[in-house]
Amino acid sequence: MSQLETPLFDALLKHRNRQPIQFHIPGHKKGQGMDPAFREFVGDNVLSIDLINIAPLDDLHSPKGVIKEAQKLAAEAFGADHTFFSIQGTSGAIMTMILTVVGPGDKIIVPRNVHKSTMSAIVLAGAIPIFIAPEIDTEYGISHGISAESVERALNTYPDAKAVLVINPTYYGFAADLKKIVDVAHERSVPVIVDEAHGVHIKFHDELPISAMEAGADMAATSVHKLGGSMTQSSVLNVREGLVSINRIQSVFSMLTTTSTSYPILASLDCARRQLAVNGHELIDESIRLAKDARKRINKIPHLKCAGREKLNSSATYDMDPTKLLISVKDLGITGHQAEEWLRQNANIEVELSDLYNILCIITLGDTKKEVNLLINALQRMSQAFDSEASIVESLVRVPDIPALAMSPRNAFYSQTEMMPLKDSAGYICSEFIMVYPPGIPIFIPGEIITEENIKYIQMNIDAGLPVQGPEDPSLKTIRVIKERKPIF
Ligand SMILES: Cc1ncc(COP(=O)(O)O)c(C=O)c1O
């Protein structure tokens, strides 16, 4: 088959054109049984392909027909041996990767700043996380990836580790020396699994960081919906055979996936793959050009700063994706959150994210010069609006110690717990996730022993007005810990 073809989308169109009389779910039956206002708004086309796994349309849980063909074309496009379509985002694909490589008591090496789906899978698997501290950028107040050297040290210290997980690239677009990390792990026959949520496009342009499959990684969970032009929730799990088994992945994937798979979402994956494979280079080239131009212009706006290749100085910050515009607003005397709100109120612009010091704007296949000009114009106006408050601000980015893990996150998750005053909690085992932004690294995860140093770190951040995330008690006067078993006399 050729990359110009879309077997799954074509099968849906063919099926719809036959106009079969449907006696199966979904019960809205091509929209006829649906609330009219919603039906009219979304249109009959999408509803007519909102179908289910009847024989002509194959089954994601055991693909033998058009889904198999579509996945095969995707594997070819991504340079993988096998591709699984996920309709549960990259979160679902990450959980599949982790539950494939680790079981109860197994160690897995992960960066401390992992996405919550990684920690959820570690809890479900009953695995033991071995954390690597990511590199910190004190200028922008963000965390980067992990270095190949730290992965090597972790593997030397824990030779029984069953896998290494790498985030490549990070949300902010920075990439580690993935090839080196893969080589270090493969020398020990340890599989490398990659959270590639922000990297679907990188395979299709040589000015972008190396993709997980190109670097020789064993699995990569990749959000096609984020930067690759498909519908929200659609991702792929790319696999290189050797250290992991396709059959095992298929069964774990099936355990975690709904039996009511969305065909519009699957079809959008099929078509996004075609667009990336056939026109990806040209489209991404234009995004890169627009973003580079935007970066240059932002760096000329007083008090604003947009991160670029000058940040690349270690094996954790080895390469970058120029289509991510990380814009520091701290010297304007406002927070990233205030900038987000100002842009919403005054320019009708929605940014990708904001934190204490920055906003992040992404330039994708969907942008043109017009949108970029609107952004630059709005940023210039914002700079003028706050000009009188501007001053050089030192960022307050400190890194917490990683506490000792007393029990697996899974055991902590299932233990009996109680609330206690934070100030008295040293020595107890934490049962919640607590992090401070920036740099968004957990201070505690369930199962870790609370220390005086970490309590002081939390207090220092609260006193500095930095947002603490995760605890049940948002004031953090109290913390949830594993209930102490007192001796009975
Ligand atoms: C680093 C990282 N990994 C994984 C995910 C999960 O991706 P998805 O939203 O496709 O489930 C995200 C989502 O923002 C992310 O930022």
Short mmCIF file of C-alpha atoms and ligand atoms in Angstrom, two decimals:
data_model
loop_
_atom_site.label_atom_id
_atom_site.label_comp_id
_atom_site.label_asym_id
_atom_site.label_seq_id
_atom_site.Cartn_x
_atom_site.Cartn_y
_atom_site.Cartn_z
CA MET A 1 0.00 0.00 0.00
CA SER A 2 1.10 3.57 -0.54
CA GLN A 3 1.24 6.43 1.97
CA LEU A 4 -1.32 8.21 -0.22
CA GLU A 5 -3.94 5.68 0.84
CA THR A 6 -6.17 5.82 3.94
CA PRO A 7 -7.65 2.29 4.23
CA LEU A 8 -9.59 2.88 7.43
CA PHE A 9 -11.12 6.20 6.39
CA ASP A 10 -11.96 4.75 2.95
CA ALA A 11 -13.68 1.72 4.52
CA LEU A 12 -15.83 4.03 6.66
CA LEU A 13 -16.85 6.10 3.63
CA LYS A 14 -17.62 2.97 1.60
CA HIS A 15 -19.70 1.56 4.44
CA ARG A 16 -21.62 4.80 4.89
CA ASN A 17 -22.33 5.06 1.16
CA ARG A 18 -23.94 1.62 1.21
CA GLN A 19 -26.43 3.08 3.75
CA PRO A 20 -26.94 -0.15 5.70
CA ILE A 21 -29.91 -0.32 8.04
CA GLN A 22 -28.28 -0.28 11.45
CA PHE A 23 -29.52 -2.50 14.25
CA HIS A 24 -26.37 -1.94 16.34
CA ILE A 25 -24.90 0.67 18.62
CA PRO A 26 -24.35 3.61 18.74
CA GLY A 27 -28.03 4.16 19.38
CA HIS A 28 -28.12 7.63 17.84
CA LYS A 29 -28.01 5.79 14.44
CA LYS A 30 -26.26 8.30 12.16
CA GLY A 31 -27.55 11.15 14.33
CA GLN A 32 -31.25 10.35 13.84
CA GLY A 33 -31.76 9.67 17.55
CA MET A 34 -29.67 12.54 18.72
CA ASP A 35 -30.53 15.87 20.29
CA PRO A 36 -31.29 18.00 17.17
CA ALA A 37 -29.25 21.04 18.28
CA PHE A 38 -26.10 18.96 18.73
CA ARG A 39 -26.73 17.02 15.51
CA GLU A 40 -27.20 20.19 13.50
CA PHE A 41 -24.08 21.76 14.99
CA VAL A 42 -21.68 18.84 14.44
CA GLY A 43 -23.22 17.81 11.13
CA ASP A 44 -24.36 14.49 9.68
CA ASN A 45 -21.01 13.58 8.11
CA VAL A 46 -19.19 12.88 11.35
CA LEU A 47 -22.24 11.13 12.84
CA SER A 48 -22.53 8.83 9.83
CA ILE A 49 -19.05 7.43 10.52
CA ASP A 50 -19.56 7.22 14.29
CA LEU A 51 -19.82 3.45 14.04
CA ILE A 52 -18.69 0.38 15.94
CA ASN A 53 -16.50 -2.67 15.39
CA ILE A 54 -18.75 -4.53 12.95
CA ALA A 55 -16.92 -6.93 10.61
CA PRO A 56 -16.28 -4.58 7.64
CA LEU A 57 -14.71 -2.04 9.97
CA ASP A 58 -12.29 -4.33 11.82
CA ASP A 59 -11.63 -4.31 15.58
CA LEU A 60 -8.92 -2.34 17.36
CA HIS A 61 -8.65 -5.12 19.95
CA SER A 62 -7.71 -7.70 17.36
CA PRO A 63 -7.00 -5.95 14.05
CA LYS A 64 -7.12 -8.16 10.97
CA GLY A 65 -8.54 -5.84 8.28
CA VAL A 66 -8.59 -2.10 7.60
CA ILE A 67 -7.27 -1.10 11.06
CA LYS A 68 -4.36 -3.50 10.59
CA GLU A 69 -3.61 -1.93 7.19
CA ALA A 70 -3.84 1.60 8.59
CA GLN A 71 -1.55 0.71 11.50
CA LYS A 72 0.91 -0.84 9.04
CA LEU A 73 1.07 2.35 7.00
CA ALA A 74 1.57 4.34 10.21
CA ALA A 75 4.44 2.04 11.26
CA GLU A 76 6.09 2.63 7.89
CA ALA A 77 5.64 6.41 8.21
CA PHE A 78 7.05 6.55 11.77
CA GLY A 79 9.87 4.11 11.04
CA ALA A 80 8.52 1.58 13.54
CA ASP A 81 8.21 -2.20 13.33
CA HIS A 82 4.64 -1.96 14.58
CA THR A 83 2.18 0.82 15.41
CA PHE A 84 -0.86 0.64 17.69
CA PHE A 85 -3.59 3.28 17.37
CA SER A 86 -4.71 4.69 20.73
CA ILE A 87 -8.04 6.42 21.21
CA GLN A 88 -7.12 7.08 24.85
CA GLY A 89 -4.42 9.59 24.10
CA THR A 90 -0.80 9.23 24.95
CA SER A 91 -1.85 8.68 28.57
CA GLY A 92 -3.32 5.32 27.51
CA ALA A 93 -0.25 4.51 25.41
CA ILE A 94 2.15 5.39 28.27
CA MET A 95 0.21 3.14 30.64
CA THR A 96 0.40 0.34 28.07
CA MET A 97 4.19 0.77 27.72
CA ILE A 98 4.79 0.70 31.47
CA LEU A 99 2.47 -2.22 32.23
CA THR A 100 4.20 -4.12 29.42
CA VAL A 101 7.71 -3.76 30.82
CA VAL A 102 7.24 -3.86 34.60
CA GLY A 103 5.26 -5.87 37.13
CA PRO A 104 5.00 -5.94 40.92
CA GLY A 105 8.32 -5.08 42.59
CA ASP A 106 10.17 -4.35 39.31
CA LYS A 107 12.30 -1.23 39.13
CA ILE A 108 11.84 1.36 36.40
CA ILE A 109 14.11 4.38 35.89
CA VAL A 110 12.08 7.55 35.27
CA PRO A 111 12.65 11.30 35.33
CA ARG A 112 11.21 12.93 38.44
CA ASN A 113 9.05 15.30 36.32
CA VAL A 114 6.95 12.57 34.65
CA HIS A 115 3.38 13.01 33.43
CA LYS A 116 0.70 11.72 35.81
CA SER A 117 -0.11 8.77 33.50
CA THR A 118 3.40 7.41 34.22
CA MET A 119 2.83 7.52 37.98
CA SER A 120 -0.66 6.04 37.55
CA ALA A 121 0.80 3.10 35.63
CA ILE A 122 3.54 2.64 38.24
CA VAL A 123 0.83 2.45 40.93
CA LEU A 124 -1.19 -0.03 38.86
CA ALA A 125 1.85 -2.18 38.09
CA GLY A 126 3.12 -2.16 41.68
CA ALA A 127 6.53 -1.16 40.28
CA ILE A 128 9.26 0.74 42.09
CA PRO A 129 10.26 4.06 40.48
CA ILE A 130 13.95 4.97 40.51
CA PHE A 131 13.95 8.69 39.96
CA ILE A 132 16.47 10.75 38.03
CA ALA A 133 16.47 14.48 38.74
CA PRO A 134 15.91 16.40 35.51
CA GLU A 135 18.12 19.35 34.63
CA ILE A 136 16.74 22.66 35.83
CA ASP A 137 16.75 25.90 33.88
CA THR A 138 16.93 28.64 36.49
CA GLU A 139 16.58 31.40 33.88
CA TYR A 140 13.12 30.28 32.73
CA GLY A 141 12.21 28.31 35.85
CA ILE A 142 11.46 25.06 34.02
CA SER A 143 12.70 21.50 34.17
CA HIS A 144 14.32 19.88 31.14
CA GLY A 145 15.05 16.25 30.31
CA ILE A 146 17.56 13.87 31.85
CA SER A 147 21.17 13.44 30.76
CA ALA A 148 22.65 10.25 29.30
CA GLU A 149 25.26 10.38 32.10
CA SER A 150 22.55 10.29 34.80
CA VAL A 151 20.85 7.35 33.06
CA GLU A 152 24.19 5.51 33.02
CA ARG A 153 24.72 6.20 36.74
CA ALA A 154 21.17 5.00 37.50
CA LEU A 155 21.70 1.79 35.50
CA ASN A 156 25.03 1.15 37.22
CA THR A 157 23.40 1.66 40.63
CA TYR A 158 20.32 -0.41 39.77
CA PRO A 159 21.50 -3.08 37.30
CA ASP A 160 18.23 -4.96 37.90
CA ALA A 161 16.12 -2.09 36.49
CA LYS A 162 13.65 -3.42 33.92
CA ALA A 163 13.26 -0.26 31.79
CA VAL A 164 14.18 3.39 31.34
CA LEU A 165 11.53 6.01 30.53
CA VAL A 166 12.53 9.24 28.78
CA ILE A 167 10.42 12.31 27.96
CA ASN A 168 11.48 13.40 24.47
CA PRO A 169 10.98 16.26 23.72
CA THR A 170 9.63 17.95 26.85
CA TYR A 171 6.48 20.03 26.88
CA TYR A 172 8.73 23.09 26.35
CA GLY A 173 10.35 21.45 23.31
CA PHE A 174 13.78 20.51 24.68
CA ALA A 175 15.27 17.13 23.86
CA ALA A 176 17.96 15.05 25.55
CA ASP A 177 20.63 13.08 23.68
CA LEU A 178 18.19 10.22 23.19
CA LYS A 179 20.47 8.18 20.96
CA LYS A 180 23.12 8.12 23.69
CA ILE A 181 20.55 7.16 26.34
CA VAL A 182 19.31 4.30 24.12
CA ASP A 183 22.89 3.09 23.54
CA VAL A 184 23.65 3.14 27.28
CA ALA A 185 20.49 1.17 28.11
CA HIS A 186 20.79 -1.27 25.21
CA GLU A 187 24.37 -2.15 26.18
CA ARG A 188 22.66 -3.69 29.23
CA SER A 189 19.65 -5.05 27.25
CA VAL A 190 17.34 -2.67 29.10
CA PRO A 191 14.43 -1.36 26.96
CA VAL A 192 13.94 2.37 26.54
CA ILE A 193 10.36 3.62 26.46
CA VAL A 194 9.69 7.19 25.39
CA ASP A 195 6.99 9.66 26.35
CA GLU A 196 6.84 11.36 22.95
CA ALA A 197 3.59 13.22 23.66
CA HIS A 198 5.09 16.40 22.21
CA GLY A 199 6.99 14.87 19.32
CA VAL A 200 4.75 13.42 16.62
CA HIS A 201 6.17 15.81 13.99
CA ILE A 202 9.88 15.39 14.74
CA LYS A 203 10.30 12.37 12.48
CA PHE A 204 9.17 14.41 9.48
CA HIS A 205 11.74 17.23 9.47
CA ASP A 206 15.49 17.08 9.92
CA GLU A 207 15.66 20.44 11.73
CA LEU A 208 13.77 18.84 14.62
CA PRO A 209 15.15 16.54 17.35
CA ILE A 210 15.63 12.85 16.55
CA SER A 211 12.47 10.77 17.04
CA ALA A 212 12.29 7.83 19.45
CA MET A 213 12.13 5.26 16.64
CA GLU A 214 15.08 6.88 14.79
CA ALA A 215 17.10 6.79 18.03
CA GLY A 216 16.41 3.05 18.32
CA ALA A 217 14.08 3.23 21.35
CA ASP A 218 11.86 0.22 21.99
CA MET A 219 8.50 1.95 22.42
CA ALA A 220 7.21 5.50 22.04
CA ALA A 221 3.85 6.93 23.03
CA THR A 222 3.15 9.80 20.66
CA SER A 223 0.26 12.28 20.68
CA VAL A 224 -0.76 12.69 17.05
CA HIS A 225 -3.57 14.97 18.25
CA LYS A 226 -1.19 17.45 19.89
CA LEU A 227 0.99 18.49 16.94
CA GLY A 228 0.16 16.10 14.11
CA GLY A 229 -3.26 17.24 12.93
CA SER A 230 -5.60 14.46 14.18
CA MET A 231 -8.53 14.70 16.58
CA THR A 232 -8.16 15.07 20.34
CA GLN A 233 -7.48 11.73 22.14
CA SER A 234 -5.81 10.11 19.13
CA SER A 235 -2.25 8.87 19.67
CA VAL A 236 0.02 6.12 18.47
CA LEU A 237 2.22 3.64 20.27
CA ASN A 238 5.23 2.92 18.08
CA VAL A 239 7.27 -0.21 18.72
CA ARG A 240 10.67 -1.54 17.71
CA GLU A 241 10.83 -5.29 18.17
CA GLY A 242 13.62 -7.06 20.01
CA LEU A 243 13.49 -6.28 23.72
CA VAL A 244 9.67 -6.07 23.85
CA SER A 245 6.99 -8.39 22.53
CA ILE A 246 4.23 -7.19 20.20
CA ASN A 247 1.81 -9.82 21.52
CA ARG A 248 2.35 -8.75 25.11
CA ILE A 249 1.82 -5.09 24.16
CA GLN A 250 -1.38 -5.97 22.27
CA SER A 251 -2.83 -7.75 25.30
CA VAL A 252 -1.91 -4.99 27.78
CA PHE A 253 -3.22 -2.38 25.34
CA SER A 254 -6.48 -4.30 25.06
CA MET A 255 -6.83 -4.55 28.85
CA LEU A 256 -6.68 -0.76 29.11
CA THR A 257 -8.80 0.19 26.08
CA THR A 258 -12.54 0.74 25.82
CA THR A 259 -14.39 -1.82 23.69
CA SER A 260 -16.37 1.07 22.18
CA THR A 261 -13.61 2.58 20.07
CA SER A 262 -14.37 5.85 18.30
CA TYR A 263 -14.12 5.49 14.52
CA PRO A 264 -14.04 9.24 13.78
CA ILE A 265 -10.97 9.43 16.05
CA LEU A 266 -9.37 6.36 14.45
CA ALA A 267 -10.08 7.69 10.94
CA SER A 268 -8.53 11.03 11.85
CA LEU A 269 -5.35 9.14 12.82
CA ASP A 270 -5.32 7.38 9.45
CA CYS A 271 -5.64 10.70 7.61
CA ALA A 272 -3.17 12.59 9.83
CA ARG A 273 -0.61 9.88 9.08
CA ARG A 274 -1.16 10.41 5.35
CA GLN A 275 -0.78 14.18 5.69
CA LEU A 276 2.42 13.82 7.75
CA ALA A 277 3.92 11.21 5.44
CA VAL A 278 3.04 12.94 2.19
CA ASN A 279 3.15 16.67 3.00
CA GLY A 280 4.61 16.71 6.51
CA HIS A 281 8.04 18.03 5.57
CA GLU A 282 6.65 20.96 3.62
CA LEU A 283 4.01 21.85 6.25
CA ILE A 284 6.44 21.55 9.17
CA ASP A 285 9.00 23.56 7.25
CA GLU A 286 6.50 26.41 7.14
CA SER A 287 5.75 26.06 10.90
CA ILE A 288 9.49 26.22 11.65
CA ARG A 289 9.89 29.28 9.43
CA LEU A 290 6.96 31.06 11.10
CA ALA A 291 8.18 30.16 14.59
CA LYS A 292 11.77 31.26 13.92
CA ASP A 293 10.49 34.59 12.60
CA ALA A 294 8.20 34.95 15.65
CA ARG A 295 11.09 34.15 18.06
CA LYS A 296 13.27 36.84 16.48
CA ARG A 297 10.50 39.43 16.72
CA ILE A 298 9.57 38.51 20.32
CA ASN A 299 13.19 38.90 21.38
CA LYS A 300 13.05 42.49 20.12
CA ILE A 301 10.03 43.34 22.34
CA PRO A 302 11.16 45.15 25.49
CA HIS A 303 11.14 42.99 28.67
CA LEU A 304 10.19 39.76 26.85
CA LYS A 305 12.48 36.85 26.06
CA CYS A 306 11.89 33.75 23.95
CA ALA A 307 14.11 30.68 24.53
CA GLY A 308 16.16 29.41 21.61
CA ARG A 309 19.21 27.34 20.71
CA GLU A 310 21.43 29.31 23.13
CA LYS A 311 19.90 27.05 25.81
CA LEU A 312 21.47 23.90 24.33
CA ASN A 313 24.48 23.09 26.45
CA SER A 314 24.27 19.57 27.88
CA SER A 315 23.17 16.04 27.02
CA ALA A 316 19.83 16.84 28.73
CA THR A 317 19.38 19.95 26.57
CA TYR A 318 20.90 18.53 23.40
CA ASP A 319 18.38 19.72 20.82
CA MET A 320 15.17 21.68 20.60
CA ASP A 321 11.95 22.05 18.67
CA PRO A 322 11.86 25.65 17.40
CA THR A 323 8.06 25.55 16.92
CA LYS A 324 7.61 25.89 20.70
CA LEU A 325 7.68 29.54 21.77
CA LEU A 326 8.58 29.64 25.47
CA ILE A 327 8.19 33.31 26.36
CA SER A 328 9.43 34.66 29.68
CA VAL A 329 7.33 37.58 30.97
CA LYS A 330 8.91 37.88 34.41
CA ASP A 331 10.93 41.02 33.60
CA LEU A 332 7.66 42.70 32.72
CA GLY A 333 6.73 42.49 36.41
CA ILE A 334 3.83 40.09 35.80
CA THR A 335 3.35 36.33 36.10
CA GLY A 336 2.76 34.02 33.18
CA HIS A 337 -0.78 33.54 34.51
CA GLN A 338 -1.40 37.30 34.34
CA ALA A 339 0.00 37.40 30.80
CA GLU A 340 -2.35 34.56 29.80
CA GLU A 341 -5.31 36.47 31.24
CA TRP A 342 -4.21 39.76 29.62
CA LEU A 343 -3.93 38.11 26.21
CA ARG A 344 -7.38 36.53 26.66
CA GLN A 345 -9.03 39.79 27.69
CA ASN A 346 -7.25 42.17 25.34
CA ALA A 347 -6.37 40.15 22.24
CA ASN A 348 -8.72 37.13 22.27
CA ILE A 349 -5.62 34.91 22.32
CA GLU A 350 -5.45 31.58 24.17
CA VAL A 351 -1.98 30.29 24.99
CA GLU A 352 -0.97 26.64 25.44
CA LEU A 353 0.11 27.08 29.06
CA SER A 354 1.26 29.62 31.57
CA ASP A 355 3.31 29.29 34.74
CA LEU A 356 4.81 31.72 37.20
CA TYR A 357 7.33 33.16 34.77
CA ASN A 358 6.32 32.11 31.25
CA ILE A 359 3.71 31.53 28.63
CA LEU A 360 4.05 28.80 26.03
CA CYS A 361 2.65 29.31 22.50
CA ILE A 362 2.88 26.59 19.88
CA ILE A 363 3.12 27.07 16.14
CA THR A 364 1.75 24.13 14.17
CA LEU A 365 0.55 22.97 10.77
CA GLY A 366 -2.60 24.98 11.48
CA ASP A 367 -0.92 28.41 11.67
CA THR A 368 -0.25 31.08 9.10
CA LYS A 369 1.56 34.41 9.10
CA LYS A 370 -1.73 36.07 10.05
CA GLU A 371 -1.97 34.35 13.48
CA VAL A 372 1.73 34.92 14.17
CA ASN A 373 1.35 38.64 13.39
CA LEU A 374 -1.63 38.85 15.76
CA LEU A 375 0.43 37.23 18.51
CA ILE A 376 3.40 39.55 18.01
CA ASN A 377 1.15 42.58 17.91
CA ALA A 378 -0.58 41.51 21.16
CA LEU A 379 2.75 40.86 22.89
CA GLN A 380 3.98 44.31 21.87
CA ARG A 381 0.82 45.89 23.30
CA MET A 382 1.17 43.85 26.50
CA SER A 383 4.77 44.97 26.89
CA GLN A 384 3.70 48.60 26.57
CA ALA A 385 0.80 48.13 29.00
CA PHE A 386 3.12 46.90 31.78
CA ASP A 387 6.19 48.93 30.84
CA SER A 388 6.09 51.03 34.02
CA GLU A 389 6.18 47.87 36.22
CA ALA A 390 9.08 46.25 34.37
CA SER A 391 12.27 45.34 36.22
CA ILE A 392 14.77 42.48 36.10
CA VAL A 393 13.41 39.72 38.34
CA GLU A 394 15.48 36.87 39.79
CA SER A 395 13.65 33.55 39.43
CA LEU A 396 13.10 31.57 42.61
CA VAL A 397 13.79 28.07 41.41
CA ARG A 398 15.08 25.61 43.91
CA VAL A 399 15.12 21.86 43.56
CA PRO A 400 13.77 19.64 46.31
CA ASP A 401 15.70 16.59 47.54
CA ILE A 402 14.21 13.33 46.32
CA PRO A 403 13.08 11.53 49.52
CA ALA A 404 13.59 7.84 50.24
CA LEU A 405 10.81 5.49 49.12
CA ALA A 406 9.61 3.43 52.09
CA MET A 407 6.93 1.42 50.27
CA SER A 408 5.80 1.05 46.68
CA PRO A 409 3.49 3.83 45.42
CA ARG A 410 0.91 1.06 44.95
CA ASN A 411 1.05 -0.07 48.60
CA ALA A 412 0.89 3.57 49.71
CA PHE A 413 -2.12 4.10 47.42
CA TYR A 414 -3.99 1.18 49.00
CA SER A 415 -2.94 1.83 52.63
CA GLN A 416 -5.05 3.36 55.39
CA THR A 417 -4.26 7.05 55.67
CA GLU A 418 -4.83 10.01 57.97
CA MET A 419 -4.35 13.79 57.87
CA MET A 420 -1.77 15.35 60.15
CA PRO A 421 -0.20 18.82 60.57
CA LEU A 422 2.59 19.31 57.99
CA LYS A 423 4.93 20.69 60.64
CA ASP A 424 4.71 17.43 62.66
CA SER A 425 4.88 15.04 59.70
CA ALA A 426 8.64 14.38 59.40
CA GLY A 427 9.31 10.64 59.52
CA TYR A 428 5.80 9.72 58.32
CA ILE A 429 5.14 8.22 54.88
CA CYS A 430 3.37 10.57 52.50
CA SER A 431 0.31 9.26 50.67
CA GLU A 432 -0.23 12.12 48.22
CA PHE A 433 1.50 13.89 45.34
CA ILE A 434 2.82 17.33 46.18
CA MET A 435 4.61 19.63 43.75
CA VAL A 436 5.60 23.25 43.49
CA TYR A 437 5.50 25.30 40.27
CA PRO A 438 8.08 26.17 39.06
CA PRO A 439 9.78 23.86 38.23
CA GLY A 440 6.92 21.32 38.47
CA ILE A 441 8.89 18.50 40.05
CA PRO A 442 7.13 16.41 42.71
CA ILE A 443 8.37 17.02 46.25
CA PHE A 444 6.59 13.90 47.45
CA ILE A 445 4.94 10.97 45.77
CA PRO A 446 2.91 8.34 47.66
CA GLY A 447 5.23 6.03 49.60
CA GLU A 448 8.04 8.53 50.31
CA ILE A 449 9.30 9.43 53.77
CA ILE A 450 8.66 13.06 54.75
CA THR A 451 11.82 14.85 55.91
CA GLU A 452 12.38 18.12 57.80
CA GLU A 453 14.30 19.43 54.74
CA ASN A 454 11.33 18.84 52.44
CA ILE A 455 8.91 20.44 54.92
CA LYS A 456 11.21 23.49 55.00
CA TYR A 457 11.34 23.48 51.16
CA ILE A 458 7.54 23.46 50.98
CA GLN A 459 7.27 26.24 53.57
CA MET A 460 9.86 28.35 51.76
CA ASN A 461 7.91 28.04 48.50
CA ILE A 462 4.58 28.83 50.18
CA ASP A 463 6.17 31.90 51.82
CA ALA A 464 7.49 33.00 48.40
CA GLY A 465 3.93 32.75 47.03
CA LEU A 466 4.68 29.89 44.63
CA PRO A 467 1.72 27.65 43.82
CA VAL A 468 1.81 24.23 45.48
CA GLN A 469 -0.17 21.61 43.60
CA GLY A 470 -1.64 18.26 44.47
CA PRO A 471 -2.40 18.14 48.20
CA GLU A 472 -5.91 17.47 49.46
CA ASP A 473 -5.53 20.47 51.80
CA PRO A 474 -4.63 23.34 49.42
CA SER A 475 -3.28 25.45 52.30
CA LEU A 476 -0.90 22.57 53.09
CA LYS A 477 -1.29 23.11 56.81
CA THR A 478 -2.04 19.38 56.88
CA ILE A 479 -0.78 16.49 54.80
CA ARG A 480 -2.16 12.98 54.18
CA VAL A 481 0.14 10.26 55.52
CA ILE A 482 0.03 6.50 55.96
CA LYS A 483 -1.78 5.76 59.20
CA GLU A 484 0.60 4.77 61.96
CA ARG A 485 -0.02 1.38 63.53
CA LYS A 486 0.36 1.95 67.27
CA PRO A 487 1.41 -0.97 69.50
CA ILE A 488 -1.35 -2.45 71.64
CA PHE A 489 -0.57 -2.71 75.37
C1 LIG B 1 4.79 15.04 28.82
C2 LIG B 1 3.40 14.51 28.60
N1 LIG B 1 3.22 13.19 28.55
C3 LIG B 1 2.00 12.66 28.35
C4 LIG B 1 0.89 13.45 28.17
C5 LIG B 1 -0.45 12.80 27.94
O1 LIG B 1 -0.86 12.96 26.63
P1 LIG B 1 -2.39 12.81 26.19
O2 LIG B 1 -3.05 14.11 26.54
O3 LIG B 1 -2.33 12.56 24.72
O4 LIG B 1 -2.98 11.69 26.96
C6 LIG B 1 1.03 14.85 28.21
C7 LIG B 1 -0.14 15.70 28.06
O5 LIG B 1 -0.11 16.90 28.12
C8 LIG B 1 2.32 15.39 28.44
O6 LIG B 1 2.51 16.72 28.51
#
